[in-house]
Coordinates of C-alpha atoms in Angstrom, one line a residue:
Chain A
M12 CA 14.6 116.1 69.5
E13 CA 15.5 112.6 68.6
Y14 CA 18.4 110.9 70.4
S15 CA 19.6 107.5 69.4
I16 CA 19.9 104.7 71.9
L17 CA 23.5 103.6 72.2
D18 CA 22.8 101.0 74.8
T19 CA 20.0 99.8 77.0
Q20 CA 20.9 97.5 79.9
C21 CA 18.9 95.7 82.6
L22 CA 20.7 96.0 85.8
G23 CA 18.6 93.3 87.5
G24 CA 15.0 93.4 88.6
P25 CA 13.2 96.5 87.4
Y26 CA 16.3 98.6 87.1
Y27 CA 17.6 99.8 83.8
K28 CA 20.3 102.0 82.3
L29 CA 19.8 103.8 79.1
T30 CA 22.6 105.4 77.2
L31 CA 21.9 108.0 74.6
K32 CA 24.0 109.9 72.2
I33 CA 24.0 113.7 72.7
P34 CA 24.2 115.3 69.2
P35 CA 27.3 117.6 68.8
N36 CA 25.5 121.0 69.1
D37 CA 23.1 120.1 71.9
P38 CA 23.7 121.3 75.4
I39 CA 25.6 119.1 77.9
P40 CA 23.5 118.8 81.0
S41 CA 24.6 119.3 84.6
P42 CA 24.0 116.9 87.5
G43 CA 20.6 117.4 88.9
Q44 CA 19.0 118.5 85.6
F45 CA 16.4 116.3 83.8
Y46 CA 15.0 115.4 80.4
T47 CA 11.4 114.4 79.4
I48 CA 11.0 111.4 77.2
R49 CA 7.9 110.4 75.3
C50 CA 7.2 106.8 76.4
S51 CA 4.5 105.8 74.1
D52 CA 3.5 105.8 70.4
G53 CA -0.1 106.7 71.2
T54 CA -2.2 108.2 74.0
S55 CA -1.5 105.8 76.8
P56 CA 0.7 106.7 78.6
L57 CA 0.0 110.2 77.5
L58 CA 2.5 112.6 79.2
R59 CA 6.3 112.6 78.7
R60 CA 8.2 111.1 81.6
P61 CA 10.7 113.3 83.4
L62 CA 14.0 111.4 84.0
S63 CA 17.1 112.8 85.6
V64 CA 20.6 112.8 84.3
H65 CA 22.4 109.8 85.8
R66 CA 25.8 110.3 84.2
I67 CA 27.4 112.2 81.4
S68 CA 30.4 110.5 79.7
E69 CA 32.6 111.4 76.9
G70 CA 32.2 108.9 74.0
K71 CA 34.2 108.6 70.9
D72 CA 32.9 111.5 69.0
S73 CA 30.2 112.9 71.2
F74 CA 29.0 113.1 74.8
E75 CA 26.8 110.3 76.1
L76 CA 23.8 110.7 78.4
E77 CA 23.1 107.9 80.8
I78 CA 19.7 107.6 82.4
L79 CA 19.1 105.2 85.3
Y80 CA 15.4 104.3 86.0
Q81 CA 13.1 101.8 87.6
A82 CA 10.5 100.4 85.3
V83 CA 7.5 100.8 87.5
G84 CA 4.6 102.1 85.4
K85 CA 3.5 101.8 81.8
G86 CA 5.8 104.6 80.6
T87 CA 9.0 103.2 82.0
Q88 CA 8.1 99.7 81.0
W89 CA 7.6 100.9 77.4
L90 CA 11.0 102.5 77.7
S91 CA 12.6 99.4 79.0
G92 CA 11.6 97.6 75.8
R93 CA 13.4 100.0 73.5
K94 CA 16.5 98.6 71.7
R95 CA 19.9 99.9 70.7
G96 CA 19.8 101.9 67.5
E97 CA 16.2 103.1 68.0
G98 CA 15.5 106.8 68.4
L99 CA 13.8 108.4 71.4
D100 CA 11.7 111.6 71.5
I101 CA 13.5 113.5 74.2
I102 CA 13.6 117.2 75.3
G103 CA 15.9 118.9 77.7
P104 CA 17.9 119.4 79.7
F105 CA 15.5 121.2 82.0
G106 CA 15.7 122.7 85.5
N107 CA 18.7 123.7 87.7
G108 CA 21.3 121.3 88.8
F109 CA 23.2 121.0 92.1
I110 CA 25.4 123.8 93.2
L111 CA 28.9 122.5 93.9
D112 CA 31.6 124.2 96.0
P113 CA 34.9 123.3 94.4
A114 CA 36.7 124.0 97.7
V115 CA 35.2 121.3 99.8
S116 CA 37.3 118.2 100.6
E117 CA 34.4 116.1 101.8
S118 CA 30.8 115.5 100.6
V119 CA 28.0 113.2 101.6
I120 CA 25.5 111.6 99.3
V121 CA 22.2 110.3 100.8
A122 CA 20.0 108.3 98.4
G123 CA 16.8 106.4 98.9
G124 CA 16.1 103.6 96.3
I125 CA 16.3 104.8 92.7
G126 CA 17.1 108.3 94.2
I127 CA 20.7 107.2 93.6
A128 CA 20.2 108.1 89.9
P129 CA 20.9 111.8 89.8
L130 CA 23.5 111.7 92.5
Y131 CA 26.0 109.6 90.5
A132 CA 26.7 112.4 88.0
L133 CA 27.3 114.7 90.9
C134 CA 30.0 112.4 92.3
D135 CA 31.7 112.6 88.9
D136 CA 31.6 116.4 89.0
L137 CA 32.8 116.6 92.6
R138 CA 35.8 114.4 91.5
T139 CA 36.5 116.6 88.5
Y140 CA 36.7 119.7 90.8
N141 CA 38.9 117.9 93.4
K142 CA 40.3 114.5 92.6
D143 CA 41.0 113.9 96.2
V144 CA 37.6 114.7 97.5
N145 CA 36.2 112.3 100.1
I146 CA 32.7 111.2 99.1
T147 CA 30.6 109.1 101.4
I148 CA 27.6 107.5 99.8
I149 CA 24.8 106.4 102.1
W150 CA 22.2 104.4 100.2
G151 CA 19.0 103.2 101.8
V152 CA 16.7 100.6 100.3
R153 CA 13.9 98.5 101.7
N154 CA 15.7 95.2 101.4
R155 CA 18.7 93.6 99.6
T156 CA 16.7 92.7 96.5
E157 CA 16.5 96.4 95.7
L158 CA 20.3 96.7 95.5
F159 CA 21.5 96.8 92.0
Y160 CA 24.4 99.3 91.7
E161 CA 26.8 98.6 94.5
T162 CA 29.9 98.0 92.5
Q163 CA 29.4 101.2 90.4
C164 CA 28.7 103.3 93.6
G165 CA 31.8 101.9 95.2
E166 CA 33.8 103.2 92.3
V167 CA 32.9 106.9 93.0
G168 CA 32.8 107.0 96.8
S169 CA 32.8 105.0 100.0
L170 CA 29.5 103.2 100.0
F171 CA 27.4 102.5 103.1
I172 CA 24.2 100.6 102.7
A173 CA 21.1 100.7 104.9
T174 CA 18.2 98.3 104.5
D175 CA 14.9 98.7 106.3
D176 CA 14.7 95.0 107.1
G177 CA 18.4 94.6 107.9
S178 CA 19.0 92.1 105.1
H179 CA 22.1 93.9 104.1
G180 CA 24.4 96.4 105.8
F181 CA 23.0 98.7 108.4
H182 CA 19.6 97.8 109.8
G183 CA 17.5 100.9 109.5
T184 CA 17.0 103.9 107.2
A185 CA 19.6 106.0 105.3
N186 CA 18.8 108.9 107.6
E187 CA 19.4 106.8 110.7
L188 CA 22.7 105.6 109.3
L189 CA 23.7 109.2 108.5
A190 CA 22.8 110.3 112.1
R191 CA 24.9 107.5 113.5
M192 CA 27.9 108.3 111.3
I193 CA 27.7 112.0 112.3
K194 CA 27.6 111.1 116.0
K195 CA 30.6 108.8 115.6
N196 CA 32.4 111.5 113.7
R197 CA 32.7 109.3 110.6
V198 CA 31.3 112.2 108.5
S199 CA 31.7 115.8 109.3
V200 CA 28.7 118.1 109.7
H201 CA 30.7 120.6 107.7
A202 CA 30.5 118.3 104.6
P203 CA 27.7 119.4 102.3
V204 CA 25.0 116.7 101.9
Y205 CA 23.3 116.0 98.6
A206 CA 20.1 113.9 98.6
C207 CA 17.4 112.3 96.5
G208 CA 14.8 109.8 97.5
P209 CA 11.2 109.4 98.7
T210 CA 9.6 112.5 100.1
A211 CA 9.2 111.0 103.6
M212 CA 12.9 110.4 103.7
L213 CA 13.8 113.9 102.5
R214 CA 11.4 115.4 105.0
G215 CA 13.2 113.5 107.8
L216 CA 16.5 114.7 106.4
G217 CA 15.2 118.2 106.6
V218 CA 14.7 117.9 110.3
M219 CA 18.1 116.4 110.7
S220 CA 19.8 119.2 108.8
E221 CA 18.5 121.6 111.4
T222 CA 19.4 119.3 114.4
F223 CA 22.9 118.7 113.2
D224 CA 23.2 122.0 111.3
F225 CA 24.5 120.6 108.0
A226 CA 24.0 122.1 104.5
C227 CA 21.9 120.0 102.2
Q228 CA 20.6 120.1 98.7
V229 CA 17.8 117.9 97.6
S230 CA 16.6 116.8 94.2
L231 CA 12.7 116.7 94.3
E232 CA 10.0 115.0 92.3
E233 CA 6.4 116.2 91.8
H234 CA 4.0 115.2 89.1
M235 CA 4.7 117.1 85.9
G236 CA 2.5 117.9 82.9
C237 CA 5.1 119.6 80.7
G238 CA 8.5 119.9 82.3
F239 CA 9.1 123.5 81.2
G240 CA 7.0 125.7 83.4
A241 CA 3.7 126.0 81.4
C242 CA 1.2 123.7 83.1
L243 CA 1.9 124.6 86.7
S244 CA 1.3 121.1 87.8
C245 CA 4.5 120.6 89.8
A246 CA 4.1 123.5 92.2
I247 CA 5.4 122.9 95.7
P248 CA 5.2 125.2 98.8
L249 CA 8.4 126.8 100.0
K250 CA 9.0 128.7 103.2
P251 CA 8.9 132.4 102.4
E252 CA 11.6 133.2 104.9
S253 CA 14.1 130.6 103.7
I254 CA 14.1 131.1 99.9
Q255 CA 17.5 131.1 98.2
K256 CA 17.8 133.1 95.1
N257 CA 21.1 133.4 93.2
S258 CA 22.4 133.2 89.7
R259 CA 22.5 129.3 89.6
W260 CA 19.0 129.2 91.2
P261 CA 17.2 132.1 89.7
K262 CA 13.8 130.9 90.9
Q263 CA 11.9 132.6 88.1
A264 CA 8.7 130.6 88.7
L265 CA 7.8 131.7 92.2
Q266 CA 4.2 132.6 92.8
W267 CA 3.6 134.6 95.9
S268 CA 0.3 135.1 97.6
E269 CA -0.9 138.7 97.8
D270 CA 0.0 138.9 101.5
G271 CA 3.4 137.4 101.0
N272 CA 2.7 134.6 103.5
E273 CA 2.7 131.8 101.0
V274 CA 4.9 131.0 98.0
Y275 CA 4.8 128.2 95.5
S276 CA 7.7 127.1 93.3
L277 CA 7.7 124.9 90.1
V278 CA 9.9 121.9 90.5
C279 CA 10.5 121.8 86.8
K280 CA 11.6 125.4 86.4
D281 CA 13.0 126.5 89.8
G282 CA 14.1 123.0 90.9
P283 CA 14.4 120.1 90.8
V284 CA 17.3 120.9 93.2
Y285 CA 16.4 123.0 96.3
D286 CA 18.1 123.8 99.6
I287 CA 16.4 121.4 102.0
R288 CA 15.5 124.2 104.3
E289 CA 13.5 126.1 101.6
V290 CA 10.8 123.4 101.3
N291 CA 7.7 123.6 103.4
W292 CA 7.6 119.9 103.9
D293 CA 4.6 119.9 106.3
E294 CA 2.4 121.7 103.8
W295 CA 3.7 119.7 100.8
S296 CA 3.1 116.3 102.2
K297 CA -0.3 116.9 103.9
Chain B
M126 CA -1.1 135.3 47.1
S127 CA -3.0 133.6 44.2
G128 CA -3.1 129.9 44.5
A129 CA -2.5 129.9 48.2
N130 CA -5.1 128.5 50.5
D131 CA -6.6 131.0 52.9
L132 CA -6.3 129.9 56.4
S133 CA -7.4 133.1 58.0
V134 CA -10.6 133.4 60.1
R135 CA -12.4 136.2 61.9
I136 CA -13.7 136.3 65.4
G137 CA -15.4 139.5 66.3
Q138 CA -13.1 142.4 65.4
I139 CA -10.0 140.2 65.1
K140 CA -8.6 138.4 62.2
L141 CA -6.5 135.3 62.9
K142 CA -3.9 134.3 60.3
N143 CA -5.0 130.7 60.9
P144 CA -7.5 128.9 63.1
V145 CA -4.9 127.4 65.5
M146 CA -4.2 128.6 69.0
P147 CA -3.2 127.3 72.4
A148 CA -5.7 126.6 75.1
S149 CA -5.4 128.9 78.1
G150 CA -3.7 127.2 81.0
T151 CA -1.5 125.0 78.9
F152 CA 0.7 127.7 77.4
G153 CA 1.8 129.8 80.3
Y154 CA 2.4 133.4 79.1
G155 CA 3.7 132.3 75.7
Q156 CA 7.4 132.8 76.4
E157 CA 7.6 129.3 78.0
Y158 CA 7.3 127.9 74.5
E159 CA 9.7 130.2 72.6
S160 CA 12.4 127.6 72.3
F161 CA 10.0 125.1 70.8
I162 CA 7.7 127.1 68.5
D163 CA 7.6 130.4 66.6
L164 CA 4.7 132.2 68.2
N165 CA 4.3 134.4 65.1
Q166 CA 3.0 131.4 63.2
L167 CA 0.0 130.9 65.5
G168 CA -3.5 132.3 64.8
A169 CA -3.4 133.7 68.3
V170 CA -1.8 133.2 71.6
I171 CA -4.1 132.7 74.6
V172 CA -2.4 133.3 77.9
K173 CA -3.0 131.9 81.4
G174 CA -6.3 132.8 83.1
T175 CA -5.8 136.1 84.7
T176 CA -7.5 137.3 87.9
L177 CA -7.5 140.7 89.7
K178 CA -5.0 139.7 92.3
P179 CA -2.2 137.1 92.1
R180 CA -3.2 133.6 93.1
T181 CA -1.1 130.7 94.4
G182 CA -3.5 128.1 93.1
S183 CA -4.3 124.7 94.4
F184 CA -2.4 122.5 96.9
P185 CA -0.2 119.8 95.6
R186 CA -0.9 117.3 94.0
R187 CA -2.2 119.2 91.1
S188 CA -2.2 116.6 88.3
T189 CA -2.5 112.9 87.7
E190 CA -2.5 111.0 84.5
T191 CA -5.6 109.0 83.5
A192 CA -6.5 106.9 80.4
S193 CA -5.6 109.0 77.4
G194 CA -5.9 112.1 79.5
M195 CA -5.0 113.9 82.7
L196 CA -6.8 115.3 85.7
G197 CA -5.7 118.8 86.7
S198 CA -6.4 121.1 89.5
I199 CA -4.2 124.1 89.1
G200 CA -6.7 126.4 90.7
L201 CA -5.9 129.4 88.5
Q202 CA -2.4 130.1 89.8
N203 CA -1.5 133.3 88.0
V204 CA 0.5 136.5 88.5
G205 CA -2.6 138.8 88.7
V206 CA -3.5 141.4 86.1
E207 CA -1.1 144.1 87.3
R208 CA 2.0 142.0 87.0
F209 CA 0.7 140.5 83.8
I210 CA 0.6 144.0 82.2
K211 CA 4.0 145.0 83.7
D212 CA 6.0 141.7 83.3
K213 CA 4.3 139.5 80.7
L214 CA 2.6 141.8 78.2
P215 CA 5.7 143.6 76.8
Y216 CA 7.0 140.3 75.4
F217 CA 4.2 140.4 72.9
D218 CA 5.4 143.7 71.4
N219 CA 7.6 141.6 69.1
I220 CA 5.0 139.1 68.2
D221 CA 2.5 139.7 65.5
S222 CA -0.1 137.0 66.2
C223 CA -3.3 138.1 68.0
L224 CA -3.1 138.1 71.7
I225 CA -6.1 136.8 73.7
V226 CA -6.2 137.1 77.5
N227 CA -8.2 134.6 79.4
V228 CA -10.0 136.3 82.3
G229 CA -11.0 134.5 85.6
G230 CA -12.7 135.7 88.7
H231 CA -14.5 135.1 92.0
S232 CA -17.3 137.5 91.5
I233 CA -18.9 139.4 88.6
E234 CA -17.3 142.6 90.0
E235 CA -13.9 141.0 89.8
Y236 CA -14.4 139.9 86.2
I237 CA -15.5 143.4 85.3
E238 CA -12.6 145.0 87.0
V239 CA -10.1 142.8 85.1
V240 CA -11.9 143.3 81.8
D241 CA -11.8 147.1 82.4
I242 CA -8.0 147.1 83.2
L243 CA -7.2 144.9 80.2
S244 CA -9.4 147.0 77.9
R245 CA -6.9 149.9 78.3
E246 CA -4.1 147.7 76.9
K247 CA -3.6 148.2 73.1
R248 CA -1.7 145.0 72.6
V249 CA -4.6 142.9 74.0
D250 CA -6.8 141.9 71.0
A251 CA -9.5 140.0 72.6
L252 CA -10.7 138.6 76.0
E253 CA -11.7 135.0 76.6
I254 CA -14.0 135.1 79.7
N255 CA -13.6 131.9 81.6
I256 CA -16.9 131.1 83.3
S257 CA -15.9 127.4 83.4
C258 CA -12.8 126.9 85.6
P259 CA -13.5 123.6 87.4
N260 CA -11.0 124.2 90.2
V261 CA -12.0 127.4 92.1
A262 CA -14.4 127.4 94.9
K263 CA -16.3 130.5 93.9
G264 CA -16.9 131.9 90.4
G265 CA -15.5 129.8 87.6
M266 CA -17.6 126.8 86.7
S267 CA -20.4 127.7 89.1
F268 CA -21.0 130.8 87.0
G269 CA -21.1 128.9 83.8
T270 CA -23.9 126.5 84.8
D271 CA -26.4 129.2 85.8
P272 CA -28.1 130.8 82.8
E273 CA -29.1 133.9 84.7
I274 CA -25.6 134.5 86.0
V275 CA -24.2 134.0 82.4
R276 CA -26.7 136.6 81.1
D277 CA -25.8 139.1 83.8
L278 CA -22.0 138.5 83.4
V279 CA -21.9 138.7 79.6
T280 CA -24.0 141.8 79.5
R281 CA -21.8 143.6 82.0
V282 CA -18.6 142.4 80.3
R283 CA -20.0 143.7 77.0
D284 CA -20.7 147.1 78.5
A285 CA -17.2 147.2 80.1
T286 CA -15.1 146.7 76.9
D287 CA -14.9 147.5 73.2
K288 CA -12.6 144.5 72.6
T289 CA -13.7 141.2 71.1
I290 CA -15.2 139.0 73.8
I291 CA -15.3 135.2 73.7
I292 CA -17.0 133.2 76.5
K293 CA -15.4 129.9 77.5
L294 CA -18.1 127.4 78.4
T295 CA -18.2 124.5 80.8
P296 CA -19.5 121.0 79.8
M297 CA -20.8 120.8 83.4
A298 CA -23.8 122.9 82.3
K299 CA -26.9 120.7 81.6
D300 CA -27.1 121.9 78.0
L301 CA -24.6 124.2 76.4
R302 CA -27.0 125.3 73.7
P303 CA -29.0 127.8 75.8
M304 CA -25.8 129.0 77.4
A305 CA -24.3 129.8 74.0
E306 CA -27.5 131.4 72.8
I307 CA -27.5 133.7 75.9
C308 CA -23.8 134.6 75.2
Q309 CA -24.8 135.6 71.6
Q310 CA -27.8 137.6 72.7
C311 CA -25.7 139.5 75.2
G312 CA -23.1 140.6 72.7
A313 CA -20.4 137.9 72.9
Q314 CA -18.6 137.6 69.6
G315 CA -17.6 134.0 70.1
V316 CA -17.9 131.0 72.4
S317 CA -15.1 128.6 73.2
L318 CA -15.9 125.0 74.3
I319 CA -15.3 122.8 76.1
N320 CA -13.4 123.6 79.3
A321 CA -12.5 120.5 81.4
P322 CA -15.3 118.3 82.8
L323 CA -14.7 117.4 86.5
G324 CA -13.2 114.0 87.2
M325 CA -11.6 111.9 89.9
A326 CA -9.0 109.2 90.4
I327 CA -8.4 107.2 93.6
D328 CA -5.3 105.6 95.0
I329 CA -6.6 102.3 96.2
E330 CA -3.7 101.8 98.7
T331 CA -4.2 105.1 100.6
R332 CA -7.9 105.4 99.5
R333 CA -7.3 109.0 99.0
S334 CA -7.7 111.0 95.8
K335 CA -4.7 110.9 93.4
L336 CA -5.1 114.7 93.5
G337 CA -4.6 114.8 97.3
R338 CA -6.6 117.4 99.1
N339 CA -8.0 118.8 95.9
I340 CA -10.0 115.6 95.5
T341 CA -11.3 116.5 92.0
G342 CA -9.9 118.0 88.9
G343 CA -10.7 118.8 85.3
L344 CA -10.3 116.0 82.8
V345 CA -8.3 117.0 79.7
G346 CA -6.6 115.3 76.8
P347 CA -7.7 113.0 74.0
A348 CA -10.1 111.2 76.4
I349 CA -12.6 114.1 76.2
K350 CA -12.4 114.7 72.4
P351 CA -15.6 112.9 71.3
I352 CA -17.6 114.7 74.0
A353 CA -16.2 118.1 73.0
L354 CA -16.8 117.5 69.3
H355 CA -20.5 116.6 70.0
M356 CA -21.0 119.7 72.0
V357 CA -19.4 121.9 69.3
W358 CA -21.7 120.3 66.7
Q359 CA -24.8 120.9 68.9
V360 CA -23.9 124.5 69.7
A361 CA -23.1 125.2 66.0
Q362 CA -26.8 124.6 65.2
V363 CA -28.1 127.3 67.5
V364 CA -25.6 130.2 67.2
D365 CA -24.2 132.3 64.4
I366 CA -21.2 133.7 66.3
P367 CA -17.9 131.8 65.9
I368 CA -17.3 128.8 68.0
I369 CA -13.8 127.8 69.1
G370 CA -13.4 124.1 69.5
I371 CA -11.4 122.8 72.4
G372 CA -11.0 119.3 73.8
G373 CA -8.3 116.7 73.2
I374 CA -7.0 117.9 69.8
S375 CA -3.7 116.2 69.0
S376 CA -3.5 116.4 65.2
A377 CA -4.7 118.2 62.1
E378 CA -7.3 115.5 61.6
D379 CA -8.7 116.2 65.0
A380 CA -8.7 119.9 64.3
L381 CA -10.5 119.4 61.0
E382 CA -13.2 117.3 62.7
F383 CA -14.0 120.3 64.9
I384 CA -14.0 122.7 62.0
I385 CA -16.3 120.4 60.0
A386 CA -18.6 120.2 63.1
G387 CA -18.9 123.9 63.1
A388 CA -15.8 125.4 64.8
T389 CA -14.3 128.5 63.3
A390 CA -11.1 128.0 65.1
I391 CA -9.6 125.5 67.6
E392 CA -7.5 125.5 70.7
I393 CA -4.9 122.9 71.5
G394 CA -4.2 122.2 75.2
T395 CA -2.7 119.0 76.7
W396 CA -1.0 117.9 73.5
N397 CA 1.3 121.0 73.8
F398 CA 2.8 119.1 76.8
V399 CA 3.2 115.9 74.8
N400 CA 4.7 117.7 71.7
P401 CA 5.4 121.4 72.3
G402 CA 5.7 121.9 68.5
I403 CA 2.3 120.4 67.7
M404 CA 0.5 123.6 66.7
I405 CA 2.8 124.1 63.8
D406 CA 2.2 120.6 62.6
V407 CA -1.6 121.1 62.9
I408 CA -1.4 124.4 60.8
E409 CA 0.6 122.6 58.2
G410 CA -1.8 119.6 58.2
I411 CA -4.8 121.9 57.7
K412 CA -3.1 123.7 54.9
N413 CA -2.3 120.3 53.2
Y414 CA -5.9 119.1 53.6
L415 CA -7.2 122.3 52.0
K416 CA -4.8 121.9 49.1
S417 CA -5.4 118.2 48.6
H418 CA -9.2 118.7 48.7
A419 CA -9.1 121.8 46.5
I420 CA -10.7 124.0 49.1
Q421 CA -9.9 127.7 48.7
S422 CA -10.3 128.8 52.3
V423 CA -10.9 127.3 55.7
G424 CA -14.1 129.3 55.8
E425 CA -15.7 126.9 53.3
L426 CA -15.0 124.0 55.6
I427 CA -16.6 125.5 58.8
G428 CA -19.8 123.6 59.6
S429 CA -19.7 121.6 56.4
F430 CA -20.8 118.5 58.2
E431 CA -23.0 116.2 56.1
R432 CA -25.8 114.3 57.7

């Protein structure tokens, strides 16, 4: 598919926002789903880059897809050089999005760095379900130079920032800030948590979800070859006893070992959103 | 069909409507591509390497991109032959392209058992015996580098089935020519080459492999094309059975190079990830080449390399 670029915007530093026009008959993605974009005219970089849906907005005569990314490698740098009016080779949406409970009155977003990208669309959806929903956004970055989206985040929820070096907001990690806010009753453990960020952060959040007993969905990343379940690159280990299978998360790409003690899941097909307790973090990050 | 160029080719007992098919391990069980491509247009579909029992495959991290290629260590993750027959095979009842099942194993006995089971399935047209998987501890590539094991394995596979058998060779063997000759002598009706050569990539910050605990992986993609093409050309000079060329093909031009070097058919792998519709473009491109060069059939082009 070719989508035309409506806008490409540098948000400061290596952070960019790309707006694409979704042609009339193409599917409208859900928060948490992703697309793959060819970020080259040749063989380097070779593979399509998976990028999550940042926001879906209604334009004049079509829906618009916003993608927020950090230009860190050859592919995303190539992407950052594309201009308004150019076409992009894009496929998707792929994967399963977040599962929202329309009845909740409070939700918590925990983001690490560019992990804020897929969570923004989620805030929009939460607001669509319940305009009075109370959204707390906890965003952790290494230092203040990595903050680029505060105003926009402040528009969709109450934003709390944590920096590893204390250069802005809370001095510590997003997880530490969340723990503190739970202990001080500033967020309820009954509020569902939605998270995206570095694996180490999400792994820590997994431990916290058990300590404080809160529900948490995470959007995960693993190296992908294809994005649609063919190459089996993005397999991650799950805990056999904790697997959630339902109509929104059909988990069609599970591969069980013969003895049933091990199970791998494809992030592109079964994910990228998982219940945090499903993931075998120890085995994955060895 | 007078005037039309004939793209069909024969490998053993099977006739492919054109010489283009996907490389095993890059195409899942076919269905993964149904929203991108009409499988009926392909010469054949080659499905994921199938073993006797289901396998969970390698640890993460399973792939990493390198210059014009990628390293992969999937470790033969597959559903096992029983579930393949029950859950995956019925899908092909409505597809008229040939179906080739790639067979993997730990031991000669395992290969034979899988071959025996698949031989009873009518819908399976041919078997591609993978003696070259770079990412399994036993069997796989270690089989493909030992001429005596190759002789034994191919002989026993030949005895175990009436279906067309193709042997998929590893470039890690010292010389592919004697391997291909052994395959031919022992009754193989085709050889496919090359599977992925082993490679490595290191993260200089952590000093660990970019493939984590897997350490090494098979190198695939355009990076290996010249090596694959050379090996196909070499093997074409010593065997009469059809050769299936594999390695970094990303266009009709690449496919034509392999055919001219001596390949009867070709497999496309990594490029399916880059462009899931590529095989249709390649079929069209071959057709156009034949037309513009006034060549009646693709058969005339096979091995037409000029010194």
